[in-house]
mmCIF file of C-alpha atoms in Angstrom:
data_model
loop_
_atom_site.group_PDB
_atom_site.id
_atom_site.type_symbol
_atom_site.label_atom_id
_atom_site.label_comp_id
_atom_site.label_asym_id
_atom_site.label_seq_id
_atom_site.Cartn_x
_atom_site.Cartn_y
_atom_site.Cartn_z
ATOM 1 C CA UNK A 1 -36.520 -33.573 74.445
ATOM 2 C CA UNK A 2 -35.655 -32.245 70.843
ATOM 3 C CA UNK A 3 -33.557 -29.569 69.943
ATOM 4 C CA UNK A 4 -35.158 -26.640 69.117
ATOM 5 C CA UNK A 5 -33.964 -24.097 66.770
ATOM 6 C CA UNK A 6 -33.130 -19.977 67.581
ATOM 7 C CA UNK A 7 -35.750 -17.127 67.791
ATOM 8 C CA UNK A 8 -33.887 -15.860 65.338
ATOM 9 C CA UNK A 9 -33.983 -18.791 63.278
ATOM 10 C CA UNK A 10 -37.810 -19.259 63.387
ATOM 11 C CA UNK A 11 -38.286 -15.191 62.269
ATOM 12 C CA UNK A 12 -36.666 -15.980 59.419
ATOM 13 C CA UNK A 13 -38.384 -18.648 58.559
ATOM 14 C CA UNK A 14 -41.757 -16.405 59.155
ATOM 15 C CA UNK A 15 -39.905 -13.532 56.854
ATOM 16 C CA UNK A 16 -39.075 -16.019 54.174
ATOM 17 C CA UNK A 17 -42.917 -17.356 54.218
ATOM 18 C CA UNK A 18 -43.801 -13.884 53.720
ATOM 19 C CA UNK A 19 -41.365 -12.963 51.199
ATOM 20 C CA UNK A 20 -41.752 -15.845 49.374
ATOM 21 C CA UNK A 21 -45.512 -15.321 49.074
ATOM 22 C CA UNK A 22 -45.452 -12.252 47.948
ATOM 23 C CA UNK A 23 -42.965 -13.156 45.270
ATOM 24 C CA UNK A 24 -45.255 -15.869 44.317
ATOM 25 C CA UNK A 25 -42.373 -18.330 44.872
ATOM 26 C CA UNK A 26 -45.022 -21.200 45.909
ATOM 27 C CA UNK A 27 -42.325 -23.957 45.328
ATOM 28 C CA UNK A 28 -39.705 -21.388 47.914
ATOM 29 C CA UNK A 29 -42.731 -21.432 50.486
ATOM 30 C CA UNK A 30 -43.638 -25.240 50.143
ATOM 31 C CA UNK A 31 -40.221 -25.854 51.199
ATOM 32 C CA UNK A 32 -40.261 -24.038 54.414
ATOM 33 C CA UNK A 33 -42.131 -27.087 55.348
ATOM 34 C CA UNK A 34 -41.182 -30.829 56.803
ATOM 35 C CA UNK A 35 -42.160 -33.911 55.798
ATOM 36 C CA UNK A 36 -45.401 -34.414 57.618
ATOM 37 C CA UNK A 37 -46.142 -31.469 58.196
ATOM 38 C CA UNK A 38 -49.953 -29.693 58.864
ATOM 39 C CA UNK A 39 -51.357 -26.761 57.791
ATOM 40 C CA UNK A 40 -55.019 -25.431 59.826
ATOM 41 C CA UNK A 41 -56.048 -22.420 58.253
ATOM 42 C CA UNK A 42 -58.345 -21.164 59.525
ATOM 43 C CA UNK A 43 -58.379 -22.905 62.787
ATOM 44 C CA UNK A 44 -61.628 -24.857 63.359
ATOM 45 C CA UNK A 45 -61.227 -26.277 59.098
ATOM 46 C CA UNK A 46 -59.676 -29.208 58.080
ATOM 47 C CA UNK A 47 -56.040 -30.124 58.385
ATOM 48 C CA UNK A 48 -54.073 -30.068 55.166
ATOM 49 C CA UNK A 49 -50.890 -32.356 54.424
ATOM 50 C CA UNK A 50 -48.588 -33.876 52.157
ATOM 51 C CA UNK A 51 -49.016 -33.334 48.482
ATOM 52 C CA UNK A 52 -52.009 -30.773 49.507
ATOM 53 C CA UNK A 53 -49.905 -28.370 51.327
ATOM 54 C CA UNK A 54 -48.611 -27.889 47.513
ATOM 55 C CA UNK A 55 -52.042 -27.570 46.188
ATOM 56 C CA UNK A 56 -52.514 -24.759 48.848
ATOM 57 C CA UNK A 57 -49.722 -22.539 47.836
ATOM 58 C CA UNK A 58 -49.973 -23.202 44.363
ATOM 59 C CA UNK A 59 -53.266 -21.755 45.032
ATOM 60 C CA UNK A 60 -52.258 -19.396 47.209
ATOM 61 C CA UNK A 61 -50.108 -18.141 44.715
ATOM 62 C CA UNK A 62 -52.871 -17.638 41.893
ATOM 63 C CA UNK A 63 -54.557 -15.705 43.884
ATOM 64 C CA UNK A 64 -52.168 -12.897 43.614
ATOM 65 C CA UNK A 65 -52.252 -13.157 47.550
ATOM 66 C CA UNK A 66 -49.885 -9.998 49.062
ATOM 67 C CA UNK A 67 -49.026 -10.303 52.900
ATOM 68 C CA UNK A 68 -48.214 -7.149 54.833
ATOM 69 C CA UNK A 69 -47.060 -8.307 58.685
ATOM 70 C CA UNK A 70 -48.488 -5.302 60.709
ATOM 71 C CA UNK A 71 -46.289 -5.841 63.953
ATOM 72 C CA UNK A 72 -43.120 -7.607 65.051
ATOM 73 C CA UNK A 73 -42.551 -11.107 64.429
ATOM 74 C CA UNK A 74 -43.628 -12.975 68.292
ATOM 75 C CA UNK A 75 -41.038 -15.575 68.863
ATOM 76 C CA UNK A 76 -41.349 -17.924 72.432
ATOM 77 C CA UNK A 77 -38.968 -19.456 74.553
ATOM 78 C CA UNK A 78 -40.224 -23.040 73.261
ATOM 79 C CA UNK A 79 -40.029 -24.579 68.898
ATOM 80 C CA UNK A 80 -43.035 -21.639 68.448
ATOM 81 C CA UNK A 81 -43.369 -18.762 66.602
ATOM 82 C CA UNK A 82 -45.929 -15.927 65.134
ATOM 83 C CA UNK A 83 -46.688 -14.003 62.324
ATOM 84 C CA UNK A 84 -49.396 -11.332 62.439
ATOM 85 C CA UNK A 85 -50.790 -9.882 59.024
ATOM 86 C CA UNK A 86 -53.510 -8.766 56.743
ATOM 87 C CA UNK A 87 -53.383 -10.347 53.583
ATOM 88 C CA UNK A 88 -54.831 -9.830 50.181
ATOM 89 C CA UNK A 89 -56.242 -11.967 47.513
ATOM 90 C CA UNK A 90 -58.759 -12.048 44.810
ATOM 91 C CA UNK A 91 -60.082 -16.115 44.662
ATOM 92 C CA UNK A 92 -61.236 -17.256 41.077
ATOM 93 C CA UNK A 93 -64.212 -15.013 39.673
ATOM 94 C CA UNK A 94 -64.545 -13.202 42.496
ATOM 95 C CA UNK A 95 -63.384 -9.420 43.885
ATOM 96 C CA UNK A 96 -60.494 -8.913 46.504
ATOM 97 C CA UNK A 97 -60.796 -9.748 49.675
ATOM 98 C CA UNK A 98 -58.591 -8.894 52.738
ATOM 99 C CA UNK A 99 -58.502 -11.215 55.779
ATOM 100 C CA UNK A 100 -56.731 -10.342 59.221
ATOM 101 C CA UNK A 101 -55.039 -12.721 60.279
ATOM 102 C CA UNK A 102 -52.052 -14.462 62.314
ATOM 103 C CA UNK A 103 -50.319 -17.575 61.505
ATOM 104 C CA UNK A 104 -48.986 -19.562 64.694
ATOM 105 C CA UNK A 105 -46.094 -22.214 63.539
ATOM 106 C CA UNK A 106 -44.658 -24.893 65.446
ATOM 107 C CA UNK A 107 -40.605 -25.450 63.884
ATOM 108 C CA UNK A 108 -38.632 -28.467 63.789
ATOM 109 C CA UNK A 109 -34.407 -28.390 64.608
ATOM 110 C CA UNK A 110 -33.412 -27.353 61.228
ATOM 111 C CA UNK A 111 -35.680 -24.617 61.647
ATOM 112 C CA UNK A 112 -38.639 -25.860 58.874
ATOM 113 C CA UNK A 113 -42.452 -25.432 60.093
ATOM 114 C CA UNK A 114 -44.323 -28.664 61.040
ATOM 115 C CA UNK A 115 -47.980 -26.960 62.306
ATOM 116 C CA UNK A 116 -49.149 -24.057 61.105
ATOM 117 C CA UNK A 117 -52.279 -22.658 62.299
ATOM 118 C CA UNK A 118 -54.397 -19.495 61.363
ATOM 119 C CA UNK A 119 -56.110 -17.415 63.811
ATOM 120 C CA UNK A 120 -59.186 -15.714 61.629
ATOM 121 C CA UNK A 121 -62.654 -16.282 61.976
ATOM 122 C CA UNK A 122 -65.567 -14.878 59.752
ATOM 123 C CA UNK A 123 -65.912 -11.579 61.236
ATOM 124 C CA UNK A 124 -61.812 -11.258 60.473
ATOM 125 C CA UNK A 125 -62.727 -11.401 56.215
ATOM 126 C CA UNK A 126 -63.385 -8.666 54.298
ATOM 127 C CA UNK A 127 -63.472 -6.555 50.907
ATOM 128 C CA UNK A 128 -59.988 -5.517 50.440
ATOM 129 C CA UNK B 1 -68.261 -32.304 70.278
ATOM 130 C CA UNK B 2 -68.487 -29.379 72.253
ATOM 131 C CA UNK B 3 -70.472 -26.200 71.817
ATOM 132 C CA UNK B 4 -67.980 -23.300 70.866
ATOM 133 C CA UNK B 5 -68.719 -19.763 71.521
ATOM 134 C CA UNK B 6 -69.193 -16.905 69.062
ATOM 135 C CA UNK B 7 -66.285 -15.355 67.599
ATOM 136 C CA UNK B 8 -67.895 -11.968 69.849
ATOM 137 C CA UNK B 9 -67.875 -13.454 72.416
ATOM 138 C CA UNK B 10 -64.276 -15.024 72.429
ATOM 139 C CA UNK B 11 -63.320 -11.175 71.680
ATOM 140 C CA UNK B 12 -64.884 -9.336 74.013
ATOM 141 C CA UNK B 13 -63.449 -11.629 76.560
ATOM 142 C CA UNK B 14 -60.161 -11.201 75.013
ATOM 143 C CA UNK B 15 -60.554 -7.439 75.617
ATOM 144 C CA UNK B 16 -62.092 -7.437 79.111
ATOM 145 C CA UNK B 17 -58.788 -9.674 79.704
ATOM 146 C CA UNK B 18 -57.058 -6.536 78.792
ATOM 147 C CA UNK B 19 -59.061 -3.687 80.432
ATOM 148 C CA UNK B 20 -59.229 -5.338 83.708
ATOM 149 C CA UNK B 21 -55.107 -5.718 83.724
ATOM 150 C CA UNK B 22 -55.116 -2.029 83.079
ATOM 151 C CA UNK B 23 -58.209 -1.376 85.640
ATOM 152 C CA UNK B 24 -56.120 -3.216 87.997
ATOM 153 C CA UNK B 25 -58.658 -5.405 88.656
ATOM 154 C CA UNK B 26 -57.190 -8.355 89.173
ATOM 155 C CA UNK B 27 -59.899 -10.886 90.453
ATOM 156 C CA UNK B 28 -61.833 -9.904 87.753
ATOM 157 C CA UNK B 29 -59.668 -11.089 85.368
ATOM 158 C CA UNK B 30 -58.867 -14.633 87.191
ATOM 159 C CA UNK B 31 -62.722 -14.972 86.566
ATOM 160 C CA UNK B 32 -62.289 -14.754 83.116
ATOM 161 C CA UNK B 33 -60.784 -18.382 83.418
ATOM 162 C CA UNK B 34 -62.769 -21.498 83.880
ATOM 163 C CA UNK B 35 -61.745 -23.517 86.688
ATOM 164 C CA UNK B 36 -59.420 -25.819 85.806
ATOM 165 C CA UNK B 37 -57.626 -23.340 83.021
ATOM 166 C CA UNK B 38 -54.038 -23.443 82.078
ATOM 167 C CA UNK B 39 -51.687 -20.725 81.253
ATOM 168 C CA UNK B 40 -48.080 -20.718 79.527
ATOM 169 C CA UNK B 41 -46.782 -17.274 79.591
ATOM 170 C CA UNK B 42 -44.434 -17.643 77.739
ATOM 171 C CA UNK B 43 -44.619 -20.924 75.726
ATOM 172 C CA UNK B 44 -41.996 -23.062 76.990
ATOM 173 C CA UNK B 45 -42.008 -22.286 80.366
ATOM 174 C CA UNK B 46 -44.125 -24.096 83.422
ATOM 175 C CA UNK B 47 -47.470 -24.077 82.912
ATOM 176 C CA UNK B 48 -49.889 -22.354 85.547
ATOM 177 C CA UNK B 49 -53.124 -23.403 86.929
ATOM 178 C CA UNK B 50 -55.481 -23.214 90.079
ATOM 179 C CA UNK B 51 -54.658 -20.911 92.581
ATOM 180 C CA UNK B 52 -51.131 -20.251 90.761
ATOM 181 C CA UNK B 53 -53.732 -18.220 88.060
ATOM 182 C CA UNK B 54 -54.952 -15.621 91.227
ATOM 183 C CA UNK B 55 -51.648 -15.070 91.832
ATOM 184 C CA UNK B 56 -50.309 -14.277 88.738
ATOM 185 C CA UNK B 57 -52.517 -11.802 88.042
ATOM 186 C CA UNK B 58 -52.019 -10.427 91.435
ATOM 187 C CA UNK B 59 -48.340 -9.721 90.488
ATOM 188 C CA UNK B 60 -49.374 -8.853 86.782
ATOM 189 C CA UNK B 61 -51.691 -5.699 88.309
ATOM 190 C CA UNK B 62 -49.080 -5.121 91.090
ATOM 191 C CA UNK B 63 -46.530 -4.600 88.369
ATOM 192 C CA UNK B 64 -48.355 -1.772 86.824
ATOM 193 C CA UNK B 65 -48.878 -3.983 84.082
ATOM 194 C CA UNK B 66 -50.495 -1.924 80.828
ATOM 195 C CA UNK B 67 -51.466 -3.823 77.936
ATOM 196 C CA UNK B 68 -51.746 -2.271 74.261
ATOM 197 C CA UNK B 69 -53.874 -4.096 71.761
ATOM 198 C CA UNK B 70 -51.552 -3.284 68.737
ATOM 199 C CA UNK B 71 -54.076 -4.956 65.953
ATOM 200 C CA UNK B 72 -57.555 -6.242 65.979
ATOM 201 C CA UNK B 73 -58.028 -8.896 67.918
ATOM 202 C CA UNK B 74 -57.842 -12.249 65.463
ATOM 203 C CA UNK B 75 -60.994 -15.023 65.728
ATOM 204 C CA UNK B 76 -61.034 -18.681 64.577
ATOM 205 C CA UNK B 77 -63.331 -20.971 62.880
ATOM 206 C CA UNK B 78 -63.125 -22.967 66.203
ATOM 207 C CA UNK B 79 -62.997 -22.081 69.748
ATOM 208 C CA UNK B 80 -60.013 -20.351 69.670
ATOM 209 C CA UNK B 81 -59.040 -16.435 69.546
ATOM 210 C CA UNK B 82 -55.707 -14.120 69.897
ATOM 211 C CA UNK B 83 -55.170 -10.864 71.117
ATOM 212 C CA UNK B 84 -51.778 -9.488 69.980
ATOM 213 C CA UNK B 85 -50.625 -6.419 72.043
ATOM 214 C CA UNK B 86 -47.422 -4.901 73.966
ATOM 215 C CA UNK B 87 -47.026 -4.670 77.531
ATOM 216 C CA UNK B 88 -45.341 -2.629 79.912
ATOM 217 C CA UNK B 89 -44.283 -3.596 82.926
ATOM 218 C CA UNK B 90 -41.932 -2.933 86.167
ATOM 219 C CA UNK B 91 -40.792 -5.745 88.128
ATOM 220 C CA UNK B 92 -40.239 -5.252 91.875
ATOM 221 C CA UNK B 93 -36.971 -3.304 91.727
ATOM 222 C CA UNK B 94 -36.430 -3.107 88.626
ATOM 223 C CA UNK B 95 -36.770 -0.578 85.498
ATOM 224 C CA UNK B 96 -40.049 -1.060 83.201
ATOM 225 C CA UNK B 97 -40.005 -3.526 80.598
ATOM 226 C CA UNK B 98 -41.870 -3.466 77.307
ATOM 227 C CA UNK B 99 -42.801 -7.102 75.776
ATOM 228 C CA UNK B 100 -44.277 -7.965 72.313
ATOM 229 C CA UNK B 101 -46.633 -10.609 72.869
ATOM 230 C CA UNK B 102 -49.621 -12.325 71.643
ATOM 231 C CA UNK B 103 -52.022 -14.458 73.836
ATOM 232 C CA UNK B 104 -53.657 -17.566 72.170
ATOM 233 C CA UNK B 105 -56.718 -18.136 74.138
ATOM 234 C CA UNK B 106 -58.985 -21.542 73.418
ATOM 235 C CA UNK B 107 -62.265 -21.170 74.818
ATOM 236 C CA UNK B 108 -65.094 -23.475 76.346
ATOM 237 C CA UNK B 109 -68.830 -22.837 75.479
ATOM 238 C CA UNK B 110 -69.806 -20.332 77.855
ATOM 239 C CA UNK B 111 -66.691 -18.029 77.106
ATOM 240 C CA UNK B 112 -64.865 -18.370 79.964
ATOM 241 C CA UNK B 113 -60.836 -19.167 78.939
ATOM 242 C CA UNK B 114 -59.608 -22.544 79.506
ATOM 243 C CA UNK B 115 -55.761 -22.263 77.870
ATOM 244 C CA UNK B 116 -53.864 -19.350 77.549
ATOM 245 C CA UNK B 117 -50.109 -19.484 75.747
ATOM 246 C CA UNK B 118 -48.607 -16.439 74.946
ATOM 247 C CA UNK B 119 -46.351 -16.159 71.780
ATOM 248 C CA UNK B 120 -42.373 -14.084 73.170
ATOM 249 C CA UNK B 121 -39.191 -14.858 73.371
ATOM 250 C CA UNK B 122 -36.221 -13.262 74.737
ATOM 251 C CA UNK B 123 -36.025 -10.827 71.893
ATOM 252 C CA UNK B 124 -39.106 -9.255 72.175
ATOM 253 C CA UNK B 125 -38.162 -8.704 75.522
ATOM 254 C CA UNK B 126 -36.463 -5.000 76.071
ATOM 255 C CA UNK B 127 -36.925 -1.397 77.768
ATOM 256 C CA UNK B 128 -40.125 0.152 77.979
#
């Protein structure tokens, strides 16, 4: 049995993911992370880790990708947390796109995300 | 490698989960859940199963339980889907309650729910 870190804790940690984004802080939001820890987004693709989780919001960050949470953070009474958002971004060569979406993370002690997994599917993607 | 079900189908599910809590109907939505099913409402409390699943939703529609889809409902590029909402509620004796929640549903191939956890904690907890 580990300890797990506050509600409040773990919103903040969502809010600072957000914020960070959007600030295109991609070093800020790579730190939110632990060592070892796995991104899935979307669910169903494959896991990213280590130096890739990087990569991913160095990308992220290119992409002049803007999140806008649409409802309350969802907290639980276990180390889990939600986010739900649509997000914005325009990938290389290509027009802006919107995605609904909702990242479910899994938190360590200190309050750092070790899973993160994204609930959108095709039908969730868009034109922004 | 199992057969997963279209990301329609995981969401219609997901919202005949929610008009049959608000029809009342509460048998119909137990057989929205393959046997065998598991639910942890909310994460990090005892999970549910079995006969334990009938009865919860007996209480749930007893409760006057009314659920409000507050975004679209999110799919996955697996066999997974979420239906973020708030609910209102009145326990027996008690004032109504309002929860933000979020139910993460996995799926098997003929769309019938095999795990349900559902994302609050005790801050998104409060008066209806």
């Amino acid at each position: 049995m580990t300890a797990t870190p506050t509600t409040a804790v773990m919103k903040a940690t969502l809010q600072a993911y957000v914020d960070r984004i959007n600030a295109g802080d991609a070093a800020g939001v790579t730190a939110l992370f632990a060592p070892g820890a796995v991104i899935e987004d979307p669910i169903g693709s494959a896991p990213r880790s280590g130096d890739d989780i990087a990569q991913w919001f160095a990308d992220t960050v290119a992409f002049a990708t803007r999140i806008t949470p649409v409802v309350p953070h969802r907290g639980s009474h276990g180390d889990e947390a939600l986010v739900v958002f649509d997000v914005e971004f325009t990938p290389p060569g290509g027009e802006r796109l919107r995605i609904r979406s909702a990242d479910a993370c899994r938190f360590d002690a200190e309050g750092r995300i070790v899973s993160l997994r994204a609930y959108w599917g095709p039908d969730d993607l868009g034109p922004a």
